[in-house]
C-alpha atoms as a PDB file:
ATOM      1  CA  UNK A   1     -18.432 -10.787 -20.573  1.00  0.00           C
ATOM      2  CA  UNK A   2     -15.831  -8.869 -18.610  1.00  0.00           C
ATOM      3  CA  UNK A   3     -14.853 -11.155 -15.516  1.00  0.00           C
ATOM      4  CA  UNK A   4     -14.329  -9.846 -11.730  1.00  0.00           C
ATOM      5  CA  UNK A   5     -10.971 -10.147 -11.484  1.00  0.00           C
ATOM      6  CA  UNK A   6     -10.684  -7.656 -14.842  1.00  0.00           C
ATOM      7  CA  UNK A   7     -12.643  -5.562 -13.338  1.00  0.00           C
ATOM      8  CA  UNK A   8     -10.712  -5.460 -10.090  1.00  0.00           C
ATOM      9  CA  UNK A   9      -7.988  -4.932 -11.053  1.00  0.00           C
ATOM     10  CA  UNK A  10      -8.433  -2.170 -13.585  1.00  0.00           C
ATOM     11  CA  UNK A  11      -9.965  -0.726 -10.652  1.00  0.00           C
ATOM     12  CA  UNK A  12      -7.003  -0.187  -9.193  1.00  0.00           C
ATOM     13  CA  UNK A  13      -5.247   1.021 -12.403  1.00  0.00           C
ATOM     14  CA  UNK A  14      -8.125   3.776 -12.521  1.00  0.00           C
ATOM     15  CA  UNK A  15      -7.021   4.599  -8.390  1.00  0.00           C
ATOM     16  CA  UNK A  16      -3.552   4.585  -9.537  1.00  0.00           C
ATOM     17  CA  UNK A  17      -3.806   6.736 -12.659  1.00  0.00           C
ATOM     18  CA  UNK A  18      -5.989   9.592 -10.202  1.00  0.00           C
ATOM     19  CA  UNK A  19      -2.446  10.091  -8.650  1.00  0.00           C
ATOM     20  CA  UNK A  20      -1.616  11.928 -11.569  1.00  0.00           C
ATOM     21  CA  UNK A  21      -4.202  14.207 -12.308  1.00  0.00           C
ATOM     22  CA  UNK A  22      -3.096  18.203 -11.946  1.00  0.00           C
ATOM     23  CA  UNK A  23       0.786  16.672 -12.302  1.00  0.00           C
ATOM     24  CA  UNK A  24       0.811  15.365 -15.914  1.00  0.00           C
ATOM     25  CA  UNK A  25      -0.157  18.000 -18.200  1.00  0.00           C
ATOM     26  CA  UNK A  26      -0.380  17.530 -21.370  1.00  0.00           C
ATOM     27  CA  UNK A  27       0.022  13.993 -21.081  1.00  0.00           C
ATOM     28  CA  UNK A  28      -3.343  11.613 -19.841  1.00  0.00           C
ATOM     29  CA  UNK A  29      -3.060  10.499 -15.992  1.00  0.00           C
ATOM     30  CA  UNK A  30      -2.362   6.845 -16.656  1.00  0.00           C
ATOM     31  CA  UNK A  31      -2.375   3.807 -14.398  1.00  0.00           C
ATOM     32  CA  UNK A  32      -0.601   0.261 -14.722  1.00  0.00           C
ATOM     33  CA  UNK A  33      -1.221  -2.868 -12.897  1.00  0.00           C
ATOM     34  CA  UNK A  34       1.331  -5.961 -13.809  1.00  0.00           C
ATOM     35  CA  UNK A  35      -0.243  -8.863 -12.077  1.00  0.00           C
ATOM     36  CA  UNK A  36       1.040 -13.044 -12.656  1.00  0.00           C
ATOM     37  CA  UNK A  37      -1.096 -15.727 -11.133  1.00  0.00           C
ATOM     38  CA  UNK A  38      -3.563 -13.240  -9.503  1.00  0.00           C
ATOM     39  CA  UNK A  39      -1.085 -11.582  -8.002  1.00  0.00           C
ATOM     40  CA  UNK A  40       0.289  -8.244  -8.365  1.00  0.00           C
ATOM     41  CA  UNK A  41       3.328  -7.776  -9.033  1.00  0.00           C
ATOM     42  CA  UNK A  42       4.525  -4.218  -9.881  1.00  0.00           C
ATOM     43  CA  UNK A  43       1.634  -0.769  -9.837  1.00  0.00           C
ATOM     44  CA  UNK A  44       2.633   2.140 -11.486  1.00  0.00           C
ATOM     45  CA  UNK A  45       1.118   6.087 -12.858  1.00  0.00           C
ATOM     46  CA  UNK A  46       2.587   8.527 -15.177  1.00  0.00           C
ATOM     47  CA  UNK A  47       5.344  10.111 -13.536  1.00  0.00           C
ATOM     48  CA  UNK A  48       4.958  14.188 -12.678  1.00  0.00           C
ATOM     49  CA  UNK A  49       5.765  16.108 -15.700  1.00  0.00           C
ATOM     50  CA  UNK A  50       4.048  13.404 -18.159  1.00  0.00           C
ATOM     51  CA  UNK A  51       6.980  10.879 -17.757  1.00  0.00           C
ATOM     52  CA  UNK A  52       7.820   8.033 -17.869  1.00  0.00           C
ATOM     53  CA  UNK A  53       4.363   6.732 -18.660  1.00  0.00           C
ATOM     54  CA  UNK A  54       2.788   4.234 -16.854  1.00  0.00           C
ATOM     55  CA  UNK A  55       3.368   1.055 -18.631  1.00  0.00           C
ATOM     56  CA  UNK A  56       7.345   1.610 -18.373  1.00  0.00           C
ATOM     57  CA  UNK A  57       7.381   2.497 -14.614  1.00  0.00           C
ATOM     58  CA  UNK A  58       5.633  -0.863 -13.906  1.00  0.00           C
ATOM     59  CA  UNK A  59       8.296  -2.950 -16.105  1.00  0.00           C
ATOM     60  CA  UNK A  60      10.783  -0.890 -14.624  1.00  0.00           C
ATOM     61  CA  UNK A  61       9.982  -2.591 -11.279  1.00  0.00           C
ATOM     62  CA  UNK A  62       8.590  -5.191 -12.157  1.00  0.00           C
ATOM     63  CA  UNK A  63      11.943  -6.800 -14.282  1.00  0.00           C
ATOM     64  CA  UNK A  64      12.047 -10.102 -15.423  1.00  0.00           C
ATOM     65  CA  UNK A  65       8.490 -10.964 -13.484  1.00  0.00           C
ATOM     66  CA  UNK A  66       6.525  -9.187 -15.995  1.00  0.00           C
ATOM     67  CA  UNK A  67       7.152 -11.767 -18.792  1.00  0.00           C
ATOM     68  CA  UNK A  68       3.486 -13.824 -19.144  1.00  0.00           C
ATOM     69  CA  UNK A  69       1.737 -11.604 -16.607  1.00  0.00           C
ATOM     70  CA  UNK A  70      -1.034  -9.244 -17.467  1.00  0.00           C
ATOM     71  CA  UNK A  71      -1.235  -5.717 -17.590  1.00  0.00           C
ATOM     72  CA  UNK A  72      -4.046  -3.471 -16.963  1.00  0.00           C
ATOM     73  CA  UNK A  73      -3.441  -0.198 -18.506  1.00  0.00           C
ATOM     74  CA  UNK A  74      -6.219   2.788 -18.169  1.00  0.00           C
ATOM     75  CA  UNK A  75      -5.805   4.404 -21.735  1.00  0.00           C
ATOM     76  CA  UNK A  76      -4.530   2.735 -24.594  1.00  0.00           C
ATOM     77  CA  UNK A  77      -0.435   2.382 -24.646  1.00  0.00           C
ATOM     78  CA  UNK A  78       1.379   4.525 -27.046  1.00  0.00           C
ATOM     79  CA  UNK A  79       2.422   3.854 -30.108  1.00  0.00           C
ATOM     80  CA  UNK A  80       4.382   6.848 -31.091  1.00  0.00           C
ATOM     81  CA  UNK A  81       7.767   7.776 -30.577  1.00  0.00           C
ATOM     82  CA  UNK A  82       8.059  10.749 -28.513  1.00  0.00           C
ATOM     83  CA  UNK A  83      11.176  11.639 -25.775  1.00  0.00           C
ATOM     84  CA  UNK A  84      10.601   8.074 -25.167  1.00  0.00           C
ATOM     85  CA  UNK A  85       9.407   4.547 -27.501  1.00  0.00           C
ATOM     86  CA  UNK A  86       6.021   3.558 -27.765  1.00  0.00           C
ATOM     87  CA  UNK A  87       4.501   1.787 -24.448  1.00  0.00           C
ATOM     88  CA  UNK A  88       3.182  -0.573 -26.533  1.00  0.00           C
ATOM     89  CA  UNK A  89       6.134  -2.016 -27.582  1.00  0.00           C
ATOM     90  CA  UNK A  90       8.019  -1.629 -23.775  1.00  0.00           C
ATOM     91  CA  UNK A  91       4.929  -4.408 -22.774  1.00  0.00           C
ATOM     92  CA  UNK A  92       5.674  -6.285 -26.075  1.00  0.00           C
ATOM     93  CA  UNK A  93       9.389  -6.341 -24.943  1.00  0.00           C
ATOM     94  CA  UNK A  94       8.835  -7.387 -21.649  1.00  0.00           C
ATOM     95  CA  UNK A  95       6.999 -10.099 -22.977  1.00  0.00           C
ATOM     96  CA  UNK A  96       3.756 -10.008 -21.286  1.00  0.00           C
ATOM     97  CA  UNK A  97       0.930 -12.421 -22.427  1.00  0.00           C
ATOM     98  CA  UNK A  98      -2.232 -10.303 -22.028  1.00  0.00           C
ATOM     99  CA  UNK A  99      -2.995  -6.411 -21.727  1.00  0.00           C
ATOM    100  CA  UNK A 100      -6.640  -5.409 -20.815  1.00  0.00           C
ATOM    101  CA  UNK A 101      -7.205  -1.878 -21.538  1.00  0.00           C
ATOM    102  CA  UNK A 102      -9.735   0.664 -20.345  1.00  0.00           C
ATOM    103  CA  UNK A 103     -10.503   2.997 -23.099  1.00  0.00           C
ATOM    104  CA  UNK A 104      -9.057   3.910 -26.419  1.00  0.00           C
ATOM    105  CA  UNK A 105      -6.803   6.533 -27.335  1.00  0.00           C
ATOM    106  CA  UNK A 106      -7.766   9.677 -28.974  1.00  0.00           C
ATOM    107  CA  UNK A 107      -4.379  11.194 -29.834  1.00  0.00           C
ATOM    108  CA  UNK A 108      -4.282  10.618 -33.846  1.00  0.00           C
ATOM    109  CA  UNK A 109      -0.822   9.213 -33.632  1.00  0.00           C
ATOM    110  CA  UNK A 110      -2.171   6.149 -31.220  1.00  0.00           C
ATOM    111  CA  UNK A 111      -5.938   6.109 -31.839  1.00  0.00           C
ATOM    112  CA  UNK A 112      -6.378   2.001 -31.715  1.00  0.00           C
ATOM    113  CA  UNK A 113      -2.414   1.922 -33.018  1.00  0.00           C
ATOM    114  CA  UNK A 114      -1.237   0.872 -29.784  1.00  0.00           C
ATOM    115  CA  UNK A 115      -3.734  -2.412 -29.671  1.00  0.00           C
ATOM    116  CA  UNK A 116      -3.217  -3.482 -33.380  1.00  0.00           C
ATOM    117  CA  UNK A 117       0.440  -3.469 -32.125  1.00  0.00           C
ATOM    118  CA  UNK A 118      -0.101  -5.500 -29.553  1.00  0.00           C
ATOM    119  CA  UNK A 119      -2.315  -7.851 -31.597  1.00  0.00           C
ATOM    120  CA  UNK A 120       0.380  -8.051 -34.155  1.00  0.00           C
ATOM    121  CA  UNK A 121       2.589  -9.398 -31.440  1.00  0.00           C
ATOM    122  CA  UNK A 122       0.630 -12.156 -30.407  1.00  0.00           C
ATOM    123  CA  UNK A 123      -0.720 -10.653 -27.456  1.00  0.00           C
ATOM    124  CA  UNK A 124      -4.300 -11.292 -26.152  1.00  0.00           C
ATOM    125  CA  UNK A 125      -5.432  -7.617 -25.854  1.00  0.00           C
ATOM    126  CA  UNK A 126      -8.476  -6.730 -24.292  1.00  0.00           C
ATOM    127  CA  UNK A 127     -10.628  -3.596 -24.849  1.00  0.00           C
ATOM    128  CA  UNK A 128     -13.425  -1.820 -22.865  1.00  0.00           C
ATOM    129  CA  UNK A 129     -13.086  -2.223 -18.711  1.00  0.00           C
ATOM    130  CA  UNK A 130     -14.570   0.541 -17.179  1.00  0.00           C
ATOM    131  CA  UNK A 131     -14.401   2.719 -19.872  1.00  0.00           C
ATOM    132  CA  UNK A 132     -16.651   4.880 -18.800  1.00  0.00           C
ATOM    133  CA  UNK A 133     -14.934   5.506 -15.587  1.00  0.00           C
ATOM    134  CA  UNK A 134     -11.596   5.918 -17.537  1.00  0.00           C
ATOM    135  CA  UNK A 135     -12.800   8.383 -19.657  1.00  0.00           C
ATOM    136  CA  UNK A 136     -14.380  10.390 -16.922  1.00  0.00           C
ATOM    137  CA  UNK A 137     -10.738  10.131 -15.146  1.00  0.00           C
ATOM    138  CA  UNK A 138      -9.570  11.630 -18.593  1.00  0.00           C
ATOM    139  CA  UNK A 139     -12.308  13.560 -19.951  1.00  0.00           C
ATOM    140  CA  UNK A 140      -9.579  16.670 -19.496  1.00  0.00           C
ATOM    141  CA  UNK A 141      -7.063  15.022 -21.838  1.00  0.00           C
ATOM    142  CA  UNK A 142      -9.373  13.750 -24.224  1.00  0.00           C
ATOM    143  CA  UNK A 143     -11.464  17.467 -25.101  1.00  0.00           C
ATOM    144  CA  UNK A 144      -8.267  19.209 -25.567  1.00  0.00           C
ATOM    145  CA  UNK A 145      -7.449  16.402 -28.318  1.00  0.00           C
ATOM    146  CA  UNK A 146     -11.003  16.496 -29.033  1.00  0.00           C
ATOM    147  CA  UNK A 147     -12.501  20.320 -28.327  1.00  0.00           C
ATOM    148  CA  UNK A 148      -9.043  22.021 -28.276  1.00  0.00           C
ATOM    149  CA  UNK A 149     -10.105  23.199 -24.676  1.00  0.00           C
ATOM    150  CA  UNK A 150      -9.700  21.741 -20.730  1.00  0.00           C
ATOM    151  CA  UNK A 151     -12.338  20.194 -18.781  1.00  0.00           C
ATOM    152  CA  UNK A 152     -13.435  22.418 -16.358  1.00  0.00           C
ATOM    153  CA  UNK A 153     -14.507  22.620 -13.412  1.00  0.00           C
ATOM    154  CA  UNK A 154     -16.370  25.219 -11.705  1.00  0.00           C
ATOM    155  CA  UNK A 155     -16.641  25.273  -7.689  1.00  0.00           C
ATOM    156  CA  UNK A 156     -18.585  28.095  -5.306  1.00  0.00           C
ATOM    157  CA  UNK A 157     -19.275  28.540  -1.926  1.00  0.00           C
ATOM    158  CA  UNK A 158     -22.622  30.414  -0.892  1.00  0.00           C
ATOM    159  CA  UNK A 159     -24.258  30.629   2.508  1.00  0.00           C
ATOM    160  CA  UNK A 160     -27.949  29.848   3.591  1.00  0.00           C
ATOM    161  CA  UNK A 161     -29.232  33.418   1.576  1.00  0.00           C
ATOM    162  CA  UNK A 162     -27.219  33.107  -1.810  1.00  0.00           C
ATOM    163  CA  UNK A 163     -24.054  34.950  -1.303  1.00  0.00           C
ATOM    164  CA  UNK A 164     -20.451  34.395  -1.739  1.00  0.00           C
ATOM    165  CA  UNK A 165     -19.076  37.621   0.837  1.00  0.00           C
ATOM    166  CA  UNK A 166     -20.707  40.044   3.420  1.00  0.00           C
ATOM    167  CA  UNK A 167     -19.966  43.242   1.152  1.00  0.00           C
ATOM    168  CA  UNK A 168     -18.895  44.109  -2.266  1.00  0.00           C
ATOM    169  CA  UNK A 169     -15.491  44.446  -2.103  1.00  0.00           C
ATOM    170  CA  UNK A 170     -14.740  42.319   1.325  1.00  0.00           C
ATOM    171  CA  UNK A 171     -13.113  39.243   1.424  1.00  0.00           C
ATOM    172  CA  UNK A 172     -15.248  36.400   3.013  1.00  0.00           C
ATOM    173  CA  UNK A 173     -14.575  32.943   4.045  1.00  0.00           C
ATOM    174  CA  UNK A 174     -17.553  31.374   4.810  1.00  0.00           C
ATOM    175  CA  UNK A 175     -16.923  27.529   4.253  1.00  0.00           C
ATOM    176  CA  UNK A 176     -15.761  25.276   7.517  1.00  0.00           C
ATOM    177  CA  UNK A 177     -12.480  24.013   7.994  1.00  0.00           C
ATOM    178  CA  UNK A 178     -13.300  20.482   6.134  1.00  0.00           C
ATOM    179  CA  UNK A 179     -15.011  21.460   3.056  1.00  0.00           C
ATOM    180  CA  UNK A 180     -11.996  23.927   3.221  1.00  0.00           C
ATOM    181  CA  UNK A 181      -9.445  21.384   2.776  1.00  0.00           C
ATOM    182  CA  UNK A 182     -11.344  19.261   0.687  1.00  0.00           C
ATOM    183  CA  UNK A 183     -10.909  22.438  -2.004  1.00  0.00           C
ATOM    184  CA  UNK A 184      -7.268  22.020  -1.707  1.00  0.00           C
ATOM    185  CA  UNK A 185      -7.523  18.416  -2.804  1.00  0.00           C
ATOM    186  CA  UNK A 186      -9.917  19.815  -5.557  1.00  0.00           C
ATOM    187  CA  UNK A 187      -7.099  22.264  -6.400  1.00  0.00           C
ATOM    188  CA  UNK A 188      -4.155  19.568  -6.799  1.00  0.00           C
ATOM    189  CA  UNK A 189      -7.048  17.726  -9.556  1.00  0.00           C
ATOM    190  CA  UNK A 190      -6.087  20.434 -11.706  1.00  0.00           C
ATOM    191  CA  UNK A 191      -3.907  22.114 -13.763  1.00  0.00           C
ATOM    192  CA  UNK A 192      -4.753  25.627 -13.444  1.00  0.00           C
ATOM    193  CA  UNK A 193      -7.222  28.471 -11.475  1.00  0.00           C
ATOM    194  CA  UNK A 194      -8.718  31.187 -12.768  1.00  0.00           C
ATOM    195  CA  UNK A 195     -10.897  33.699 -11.129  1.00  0.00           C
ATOM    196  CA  UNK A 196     -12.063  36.749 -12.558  1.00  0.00           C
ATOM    197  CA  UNK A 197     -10.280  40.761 -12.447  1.00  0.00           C
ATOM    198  CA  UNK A 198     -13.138  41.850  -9.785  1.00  0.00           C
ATOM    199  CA  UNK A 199     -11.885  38.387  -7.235  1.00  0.00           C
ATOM    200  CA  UNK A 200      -8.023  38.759  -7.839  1.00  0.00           C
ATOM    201  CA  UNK A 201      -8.199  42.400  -6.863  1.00  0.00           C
ATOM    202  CA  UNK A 202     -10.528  42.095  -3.873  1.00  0.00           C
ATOM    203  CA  UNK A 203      -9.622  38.631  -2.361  1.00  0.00           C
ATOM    204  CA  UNK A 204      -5.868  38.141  -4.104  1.00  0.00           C
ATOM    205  CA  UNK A 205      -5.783  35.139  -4.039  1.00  0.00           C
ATOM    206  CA  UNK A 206      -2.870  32.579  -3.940  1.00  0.00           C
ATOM    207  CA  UNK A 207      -4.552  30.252  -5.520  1.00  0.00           C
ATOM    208  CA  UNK A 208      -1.972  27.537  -4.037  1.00  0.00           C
ATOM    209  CA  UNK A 209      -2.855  23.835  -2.623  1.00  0.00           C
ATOM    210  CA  UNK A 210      -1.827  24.193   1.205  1.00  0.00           C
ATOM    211  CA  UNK A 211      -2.062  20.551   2.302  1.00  0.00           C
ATOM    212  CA  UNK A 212       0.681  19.307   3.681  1.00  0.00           C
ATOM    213  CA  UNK A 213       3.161  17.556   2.654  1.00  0.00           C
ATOM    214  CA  UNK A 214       1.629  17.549  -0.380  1.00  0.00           C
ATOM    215  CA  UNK A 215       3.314  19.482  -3.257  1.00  0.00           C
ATOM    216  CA  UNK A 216       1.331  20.704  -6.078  1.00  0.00           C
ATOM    217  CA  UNK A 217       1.030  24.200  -7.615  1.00  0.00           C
ATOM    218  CA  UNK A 218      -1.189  25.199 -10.818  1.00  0.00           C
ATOM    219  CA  UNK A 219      -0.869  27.711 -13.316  1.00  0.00           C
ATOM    220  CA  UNK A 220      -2.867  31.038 -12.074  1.00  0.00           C
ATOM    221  CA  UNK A 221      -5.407  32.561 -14.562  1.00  0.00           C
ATOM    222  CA  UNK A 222      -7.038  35.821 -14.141  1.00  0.00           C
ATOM    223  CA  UNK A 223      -9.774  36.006 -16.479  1.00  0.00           C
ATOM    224  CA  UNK A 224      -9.224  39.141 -18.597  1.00  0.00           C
ATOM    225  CA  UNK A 225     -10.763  37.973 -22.457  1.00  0.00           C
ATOM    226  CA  UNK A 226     -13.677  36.045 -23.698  1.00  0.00           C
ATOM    227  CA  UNK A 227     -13.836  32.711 -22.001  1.00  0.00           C
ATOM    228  CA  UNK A 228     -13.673  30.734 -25.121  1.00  0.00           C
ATOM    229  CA  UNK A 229     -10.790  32.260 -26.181  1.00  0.00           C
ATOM    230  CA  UNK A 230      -9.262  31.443 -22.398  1.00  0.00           C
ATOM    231  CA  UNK A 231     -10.346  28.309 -22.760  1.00  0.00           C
ATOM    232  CA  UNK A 232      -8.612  27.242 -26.751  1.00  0.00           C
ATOM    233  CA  UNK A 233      -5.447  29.210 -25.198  1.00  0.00           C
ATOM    234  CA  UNK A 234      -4.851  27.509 -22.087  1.00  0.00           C
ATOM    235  CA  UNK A 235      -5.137  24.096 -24.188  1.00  0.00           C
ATOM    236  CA  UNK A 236      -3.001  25.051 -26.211  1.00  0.00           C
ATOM    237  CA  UNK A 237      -0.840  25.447 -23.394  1.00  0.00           C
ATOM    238  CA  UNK A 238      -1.188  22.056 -23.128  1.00  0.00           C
ATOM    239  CA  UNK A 239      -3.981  22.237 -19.687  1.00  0.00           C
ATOM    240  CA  UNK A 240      -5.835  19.625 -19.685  1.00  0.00           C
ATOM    241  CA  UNK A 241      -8.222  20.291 -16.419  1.00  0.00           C
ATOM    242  CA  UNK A 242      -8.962  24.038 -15.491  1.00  0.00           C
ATOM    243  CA  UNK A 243     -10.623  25.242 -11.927  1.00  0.00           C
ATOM    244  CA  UNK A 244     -12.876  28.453 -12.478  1.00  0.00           C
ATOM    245  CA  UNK A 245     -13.073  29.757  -8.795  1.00  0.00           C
ATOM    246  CA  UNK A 246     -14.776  32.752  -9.382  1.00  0.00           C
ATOM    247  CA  UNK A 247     -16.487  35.232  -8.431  1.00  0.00           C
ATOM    248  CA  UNK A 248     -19.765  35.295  -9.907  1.00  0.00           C
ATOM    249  CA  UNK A 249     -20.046  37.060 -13.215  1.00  0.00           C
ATOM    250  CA  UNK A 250     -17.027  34.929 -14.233  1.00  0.00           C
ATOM    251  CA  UNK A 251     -19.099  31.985 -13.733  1.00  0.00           C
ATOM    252  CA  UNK A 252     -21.892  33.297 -14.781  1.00  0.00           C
ATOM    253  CA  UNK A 253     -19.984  33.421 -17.970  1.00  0.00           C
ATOM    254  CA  UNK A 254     -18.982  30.120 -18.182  1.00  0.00           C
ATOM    255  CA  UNK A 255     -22.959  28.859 -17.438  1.00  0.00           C
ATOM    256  CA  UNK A 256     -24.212  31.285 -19.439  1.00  0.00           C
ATOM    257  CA  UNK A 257     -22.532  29.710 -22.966  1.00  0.00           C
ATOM    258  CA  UNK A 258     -21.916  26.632 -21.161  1.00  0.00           C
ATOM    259  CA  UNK A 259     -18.335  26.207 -21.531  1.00  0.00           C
ATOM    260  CA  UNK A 260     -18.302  23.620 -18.290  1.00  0.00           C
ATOM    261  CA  UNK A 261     -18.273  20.388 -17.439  1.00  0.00           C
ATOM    262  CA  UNK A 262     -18.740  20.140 -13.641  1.00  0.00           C
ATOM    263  CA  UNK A 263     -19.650  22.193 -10.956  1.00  0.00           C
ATOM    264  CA  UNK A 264     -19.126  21.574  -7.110  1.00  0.00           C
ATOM    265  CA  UNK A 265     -21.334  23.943  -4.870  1.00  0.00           C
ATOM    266  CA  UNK A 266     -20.626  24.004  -1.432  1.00  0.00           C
ATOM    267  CA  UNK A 267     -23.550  25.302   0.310  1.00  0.00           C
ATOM    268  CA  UNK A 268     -22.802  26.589   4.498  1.00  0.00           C
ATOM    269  CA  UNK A 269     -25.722  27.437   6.881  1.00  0.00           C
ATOM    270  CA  UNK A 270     -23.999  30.658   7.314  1.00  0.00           C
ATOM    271  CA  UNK A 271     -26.293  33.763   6.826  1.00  0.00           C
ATOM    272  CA  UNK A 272     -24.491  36.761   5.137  1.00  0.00           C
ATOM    273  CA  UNK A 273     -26.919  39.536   5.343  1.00  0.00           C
ATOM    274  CA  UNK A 274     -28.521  41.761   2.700  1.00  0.00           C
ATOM    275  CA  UNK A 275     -25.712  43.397   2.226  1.00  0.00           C
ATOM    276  CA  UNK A 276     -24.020  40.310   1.241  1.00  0.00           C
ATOM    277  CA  UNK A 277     -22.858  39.619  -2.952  1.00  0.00           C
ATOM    278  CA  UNK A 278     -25.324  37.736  -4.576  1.00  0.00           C
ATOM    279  CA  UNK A 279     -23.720  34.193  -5.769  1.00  0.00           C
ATOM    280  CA  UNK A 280     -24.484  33.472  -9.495  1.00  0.00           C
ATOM    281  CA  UNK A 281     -27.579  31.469  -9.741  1.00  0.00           C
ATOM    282  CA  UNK A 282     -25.863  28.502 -10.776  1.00  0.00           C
ATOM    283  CA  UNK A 283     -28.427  26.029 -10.488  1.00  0.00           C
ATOM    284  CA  UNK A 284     -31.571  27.901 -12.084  1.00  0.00           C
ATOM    285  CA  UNK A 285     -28.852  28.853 -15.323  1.00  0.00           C
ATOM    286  CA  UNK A 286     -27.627  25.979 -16.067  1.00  0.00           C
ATOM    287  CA  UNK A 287     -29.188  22.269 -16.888  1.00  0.00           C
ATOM    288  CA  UNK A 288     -27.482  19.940 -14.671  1.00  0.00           C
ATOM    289  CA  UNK A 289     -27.509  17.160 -13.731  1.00  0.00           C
ATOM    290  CA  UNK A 290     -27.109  16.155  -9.601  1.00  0.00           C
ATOM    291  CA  UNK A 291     -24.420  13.832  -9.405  1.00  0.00           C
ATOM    292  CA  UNK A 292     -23.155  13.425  -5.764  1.00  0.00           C
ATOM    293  CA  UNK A 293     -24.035  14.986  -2.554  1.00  0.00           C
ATOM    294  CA  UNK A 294     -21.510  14.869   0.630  1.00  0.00           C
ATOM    295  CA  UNK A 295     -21.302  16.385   4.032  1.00  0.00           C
ATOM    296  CA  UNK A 296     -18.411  18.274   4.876  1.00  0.00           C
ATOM    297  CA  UNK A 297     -18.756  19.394   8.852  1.00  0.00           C
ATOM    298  CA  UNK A 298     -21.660  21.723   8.695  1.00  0.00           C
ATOM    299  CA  UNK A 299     -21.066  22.036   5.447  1.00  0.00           C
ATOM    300  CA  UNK A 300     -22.525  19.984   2.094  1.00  0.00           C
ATOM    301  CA  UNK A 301     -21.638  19.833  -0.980  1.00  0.00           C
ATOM    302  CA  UNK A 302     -22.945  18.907  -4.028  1.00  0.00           C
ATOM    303  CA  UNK A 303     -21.472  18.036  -7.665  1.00  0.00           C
ATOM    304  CA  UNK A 304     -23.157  18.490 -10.732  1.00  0.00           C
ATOM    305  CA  UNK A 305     -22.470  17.816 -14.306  1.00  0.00           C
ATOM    306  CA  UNK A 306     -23.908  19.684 -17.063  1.00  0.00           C
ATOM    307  CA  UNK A 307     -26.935  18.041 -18.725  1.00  0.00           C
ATOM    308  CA  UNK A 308     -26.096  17.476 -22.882  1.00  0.00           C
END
């Protein structure tokens, strides 16, 4: 049975690793917790650009303490040799007594490598911690190892009477100043936007995440193929998490042949008039599944996940 303290502190592996998402592409966003006696000694995620990992940040600071303390790693350490040598063997190095890991990794040149390494060393290695929650954090890395293609993510804004603008062709902000700036933070989980032709030439967008002091900037996609296709070729560009921001025949598309993983609907009491653009009817298309429900000023949202 996993105890408390396992399950506390992996916790806080999975809140470190978060830091990373939309800033480690292609590389998994992976959190480390060193801890000796219950307490914690060094906490660490992948650095920006997909290194260092983790594991080697944590050493890094944590020195000479690390030998006999346990680390609580999110995703599976390495066992390849990339830029860099395998994470597993950096914690065998370091001489640390236990590592508890989340979930496994799927990239064929670790895939359960790391632990057997780690076993091989002596090392009390422990499998399985919230690994649901860890592969939720990483669900983008693991389908393109998996489905060649990102997660994604699809987010809309309609008012009261289903539409997302007052006119075809106008450009219309309609969500509040919070639910506006929790978007942002939705943009900086990911590592690219797309919107369709029809929204870049009416709205032209910057796509950017304007929070500040925050720095974070994704690669822009405007839809222009078949979305498959746009999905296969941005993974093999190595993005792991894409945003589809619209309009609505471009998510249409994606509901349609439901190439999605998430969607996050903010809905505002605003009332747009008949001459207002239908939004795509994203909840009578699809089968989802109501996940979460939040209120943003006089806004709510809600975030769904696509029924299997």
């Amino acid at each position: 049975m996993t105890s408390q303290t396992d399950i506390k502190y992996m916790r806080m592996a999975l809140n470190m690793a978060q830091r990373g998402l939309g800033h480690v592409a292609p590389n998994p966003a992976v959190g480390c917790v060193l801890v000796q006696n219950d307490v914690v000694i060094a906490t660490a995620h992948t650095a920006r650009g997909g290194r260092p990992h983790a594991e080697r940040v944590a050493l890094d600071k944590a020195g000479a303490q690390a030998k006999g303390a346990t680390a609580y790693v999110s995703l599976e350490p390495c066992s390849h040799t990339g830029k860099t040598g395998p994470c597993a063997q950096a914690l065998i190095d370091a001489g640390v007594a236990r590592v508890v890991v989340a979930c496994g990794d799927p990239d064929p040149r670790v895939s359960g490598r790391g632990i057997e390494m780690l076993k091989a060393a002596g090392i009390d290695a422990v499998e399985g911690v919230l690994e649901a929650e860890a592969h939720a954090l990483n669900a983008g890395f693991i389908l393109r190892i998996t489905e060649n293609r990102p997660f994604i993510t699809l987010k809309c804004a309609i008012s009261a009477d289903g539409k997302i603008s007052e006119a075809v062709g106008k450009r219309t902000q309609i969500s509040g100043a919070l639910a506006l700036r929790y978007m942002h933070l939705l943009r900086s989980y990911h590592d690219a936007i797309l919107v369709g032709q029809m929204t870049d030439f009416v709205d032209k967008p910057k796509l950017t995440t304007r929070i500040e002091g925050y720095d974070h900037e994704a690669l822009r996609v405007v839809l222009s193929a078949n979305a498959g296709e746009t999905a296969r070729d941005l993974a093999e560009q190595g993005i792991t998490r894409l945003l589809v921001k619209g309009g609505a025949k471009t998510h249409m598309s994606f509901l349609k042949t439901g190439l999605f993983d998430e969607v996050q609907l903010i809905k505002t009491p605003k009332i747009l008039g008949e001459q207002g653009v239908d939004a795509a009817d994203i909840v009578g298309v699809a089968d989802l599944i109501l996940q979460k429900t939040r209120i943003l000023g006089e806004d709510t949202l809600e975030i769904y996940t696509r029924k299997d």
